């Protein structure tokens, strides 16, 4: 089974801090994604990556950056955390098949609180 | 804008009953997927239906897709308390699409 591991289940940080959320997958998937999930809004895509060192902005990239130095690891960075970034963050990975996106496998999420 | 929108937002049924959730979307799609999320956990993929398919089954799950109406439905038969979760539809646009768009979900509560 595919395993997607997020480094922390719960995280509390202060406004203005630089925050790193780490995600590792063990199935050699090409694609990796970062979402945030807020009540009533569903999942919103922040960034995704389809290869090492490649990244694409999602729907809400402002205030975030990402890093993919190795295929199995995709990091989300909050450059200067703000209270409106308090949310559940979900990482996912998927296999590419003929260039088309396959079902995504999710980690258990990081519930981030910015005080 | 929201691509997939589920209906109803919440559903409460008795164990043994069937549960039906609907999803509508706005643009053309390559495929549509359904996911389940238990409280406090990540999403788990349930079933994928391609744009050229009309119906698909997996165990107690039945998914239909009507591309002319841009809608899909997920039917869970003989529901169990363990089916209590949020259910999301997700769409992948066109060809070469990497971005999967998720709806806001339907919260299903199955009473024992």
Coordinates of C-alpha atoms in Angstrom, one line a residue:
Chain A
X1 CA 0.0 0.0 0.0
X2 CA 1.1 3.5 -0.7
X3 CA 2.1 5.4 2.4
X4 CA 2.1 9.2 2.5
X5 CA 3.6 10.5 5.8
X6 CA 3.2 14.0 7.1
X7 CA 5.8 15.0 9.7
X8 CA 3.4 16.4 12.3
X9 CA -0.3 15.7 13.1
X10 CA -0.6 18.9 15.1
X11 CA 1.6 22.1 15.0
X12 CA 1.3 25.4 16.8
X13 CA 3.3 28.4 15.6
X14 CA 3.4 32.1 16.1
X15 CA 2.6 34.9 13.6
X16 CA 5.6 35.8 11.5
X17 CA 7.4 32.5 12.0
X18 CA 8.7 30.5 9.0
X19 CA 6.9 27.2 9.1
X20 CA 7.9 24.0 7.3
X21 CA 5.5 21.1 6.7
X22 CA 7.1 17.9 5.4
X23 CA 5.6 15.1 3.4
X24 CA 7.2 11.8 2.3
X25 CA 5.7 9.1 0.0
X26 CA 7.1 5.7 -0.5
X27 CA 5.7 4.6 -3.8
X28 CA 7.9 6.5 -6.3
X29 CA 5.0 8.7 -7.4
X30 CA 5.8 11.5 -9.9
X31 CA 3.1 13.8 -8.7
X32 CA 2.8 15.4 -5.2
X33 CA 0.3 18.0 -4.0
X34 CA -0.4 20.3 -1.0
X35 CA -3.9 21.2 -0.1
X36 CA -5.5 23.1 2.7
X37 CA -8.9 22.1 4.0
X38 CA -11.3 24.5 5.7
X39 CA -14.9 23.9 6.8
X40 CA -17.3 24.5 4.0
X41 CA -14.6 25.2 1.5
X42 CA -13.4 21.6 0.8
X43 CA -9.9 21.1 -0.4
X44 CA -8.1 23.9 -2.1
X45 CA -4.9 23.2 -4.0
X46 CA -1.9 25.3 -2.9
X47 CA 0.9 23.9 -5.0
X48 CA 1.7 20.7 -6.9
X49 CA 4.8 19.1 -8.4
X50 CA 5.0 16.6 -11.3
X51 CA 8.7 16.0 -11.0
X52 CA 11.8 16.7 -8.9
X53 CA 12.5 20.4 -8.8
X54 CA 9.3 21.1 -10.7
X55 CA 6.4 23.0 -9.2
X56 CA 3.2 24.6 -10.3
X57 CA 1.0 27.0 -8.5
X58 CA -2.4 25.8 -7.5
X59 CA -5.4 28.0 -6.7
X60 CA -4.2 29.6 -3.5
X61 CA -0.4 29.9 -3.6
X62 CA -0.1 33.3 -2.0
X63 CA 1.9 33.2 1.2
X64 CA 3.3 29.7 0.5
X65 CA 6.2 28.2 -1.3
X66 CA 7.3 24.6 -1.9
X67 CA 10.4 22.5 -2.4
X68 CA 10.9 19.2 -4.1
X69 CA 14.6 18.3 -4.0
X70 CA 14.0 14.5 -4.0
X71 CA 11.2 12.5 -5.6
X72 CA 9.8 11.2 -2.4
X73 CA 9.7 14.4 -0.4
X74 CA 7.6 17.6 -0.9
X75 CA 7.8 20.4 1.5
X76 CA 5.4 23.2 2.1
X77 CA 6.8 26.5 3.5
X78 CA 4.8 29.3 5.1
X79 CA 7.2 32.2 4.6
X80 CA 5.8 34.4 7.3
X81 CA 2.9 32.6 9.1
X82 CA -0.3 34.6 9.6
X83 CA -3.5 33.7 11.5
X84 CA -5.5 33.2 8.3
X85 CA -3.2 30.2 7.5
X86 CA -4.6 28.3 10.5
X87 CA -6.0 25.2 8.8
X88 CA -5.7 21.5 8.1
X89 CA -3.0 20.8 5.5
X90 CA -3.1 17.7 3.4
X91 CA -0.4 16.2 1.3
X92 CA -1.1 13.7 -1.5
X93 CA 0.8 11.9 -4.2
X94 CA -0.3 10.2 -7.4
X95 CA 1.2 8.2 -10.3
X96 CA 1.2 9.6 -13.8
X97 CA -0.1 7.3 -16.4
X98 CA 0.1 8.5 -20.0
X99 CA 0.3 12.0 -18.7
X100 CA -3.0 11.8 -16.9
X101 CA -3.5 12.1 -13.2
X102 CA -4.4 9.0 -11.3
X103 CA -6.1 8.7 -7.9
X104 CA -4.4 10.5 -5.2
X105 CA -3.1 9.0 -1.9
X106 CA -3.3 11.2 1.1
X107 CA -1.5 11.6 4.3
X108 CA -3.4 12.1 7.6
X109 CA -2.9 15.8 7.6
X110 CA -1.3 18.4 9.7
X111 CA -3.6 20.6 11.8
X112 CA -1.7 23.9 12.0
X113 CA -2.6 26.7 14.4
X114 CA -1.0 30.1 14.0
X115 CA -1.3 32.2 17.2
Chain B
X1 CA -14.7 28.5 -8.7
X2 CA -15.8 25.3 -7.2
X3 CA -15.7 22.5 -9.8
X4 CA -17.4 19.7 -8.0
X5 CA -20.3 20.5 -5.7
X6 CA -21.9 17.8 -3.6
X7 CA -25.5 17.6 -2.6
X8 CA -26.8 17.2 0.1
X9 CA -24.3 18.9 2.4
X10 CA -25.3 16.4 5.2
X11 CA -27.2 13.2 5.3
X12 CA -28.4 11.1 8.3
X13 CA -29.7 7.6 7.8
X14 CA -30.3 4.4 9.7
X15 CA -28.0 1.4 9.4
X16 CA -29.1 -0.8 6.5
X17 CA -30.6 2.0 4.4
X18 CA -29.1 3.2 1.2
X19 CA -27.3 6.5 0.9
X20 CA -27.2 8.6 -2.2
X21 CA -24.9 11.6 -2.7
X22 CA -24.8 13.8 -5.8
X23 CA -22.1 15.8 -7.4
X24 CA -22.4 18.5 -10.1
X25 CA -19.5 20.1 -12.0
X26 CA -19.1 22.9 -14.5
X27 CA -16.4 22.1 -17.1
X28 CA -15.6 19.1 -19.3
X29 CA -13.7 16.4 -17.4
X30 CA -11.4 13.5 -18.1
X31 CA -12.6 11.5 -15.1
X32 CA -14.5 11.9 -11.9
X33 CA -13.4 10.3 -8.6
X34 CA -15.1 9.8 -5.2
X35 CA -13.2 9.9 -1.9
X36 CA -14.0 9.3 1.7
X37 CA -12.6 11.1 4.7
X38 CA -13.0 9.8 8.2
X39 CA -12.9 12.5 10.9
X40 CA -9.4 13.8 11.5
X41 CA -7.9 11.7 8.7
X42 CA -6.8 12.1 5.1
X43 CA -8.9 11.3 2.1
X44 CA -9.1 7.7 0.8
X45 CA -9.9 7.1 -2.8
X46 CA -13.0 5.0 -3.4
X47 CA -13.7 4.8 -7.1
X48 CA -12.8 6.5 -10.4
X49 CA -15.2 6.7 -13.4
X50 CA -13.9 7.9 -16.8
X51 CA -15.8 10.3 -19.0
X52 CA -16.7 7.6 -21.4
X53 CA -18.2 5.4 -18.7
X54 CA -21.8 5.7 -17.4
X55 CA -21.8 3.4 -14.4
X56 CA -19.3 1.6 -12.2
X57 CA -19.5 -0.7 -9.2
X58 CA -17.2 -1.5 -6.4
X59 CA -18.6 -3.7 -3.6
X60 CA -21.5 -1.8 -2.0
X61 CA -20.7 1.3 -4.0
X62 CA -22.3 2.3 -7.3
X63 CA -21.3 5.4 -9.2
X64 CA -23.1 6.9 -12.2
X65 CA -21.9 9.6 -14.5
X66 CA -24.0 11.8 -16.8
X67 CA -21.7 14.0 -18.8
X68 CA -24.6 15.7 -20.6
X69 CA -25.9 16.9 -17.2
X70 CA -22.4 17.3 -15.8
X71 CA -23.4 15.2 -12.7
X72 CA -22.5 12.1 -10.9
X73 CA -24.0 10.2 -8.0
X74 CA -22.6 7.8 -5.4
X75 CA -24.9 5.2 -3.9
X76 CA -23.8 3.2 -0.8
X77 CA -26.1 0.2 -0.4
X78 CA -26.9 -1.4 3.0
X79 CA -25.0 1.3 4.9
X80 CA -23.1 0.5 8.1
X81 CA -22.1 2.7 11.0
X82 CA -18.5 2.5 9.7
X83 CA -19.6 4.3 6.6
X84 CA -20.0 7.5 8.7
X85 CA -17.6 9.9 7.0
X86 CA -17.4 12.8 4.6
X87 CA -17.6 12.0 0.9
X88 CA -16.0 14.1 -1.8
X89 CA -16.2 14.1 -5.5
X90 CA -13.2 15.2 -7.5
X91 CA -12.8 16.1 -11.1
X92 CA -9.8 16.2 -13.4
X93 CA -10.2 18.6 -16.3
X94 CA -9.6 17.6 -19.9
X95 CA -6.4 15.9 -21.0
X96 CA -3.0 16.2 -19.4
X97 CA -4.7 17.5 -16.3
X98 CA -2.8 17.4 -13.0
X99 CA -5.1 19.5 -11.0
X100 CA -7.8 17.6 -9.3
X101 CA -10.7 19.8 -8.1
X102 CA -12.5 18.7 -5.0
X103 CA -16.0 19.7 -3.8
X104 CA -16.9 20.7 -0.3
X105 CA -18.2 17.2 0.5
X106 CA -21.3 15.5 1.9
X107 CA -21.2 14.5 5.6
X108 CA -22.9 11.1 6.0
X109 CA -24.0 9.9 9.4
X110 CA -25.2 6.3 9.7
X111 CA -27.0 5.6 12.9
X112 CA -26.7 2.1 14.4

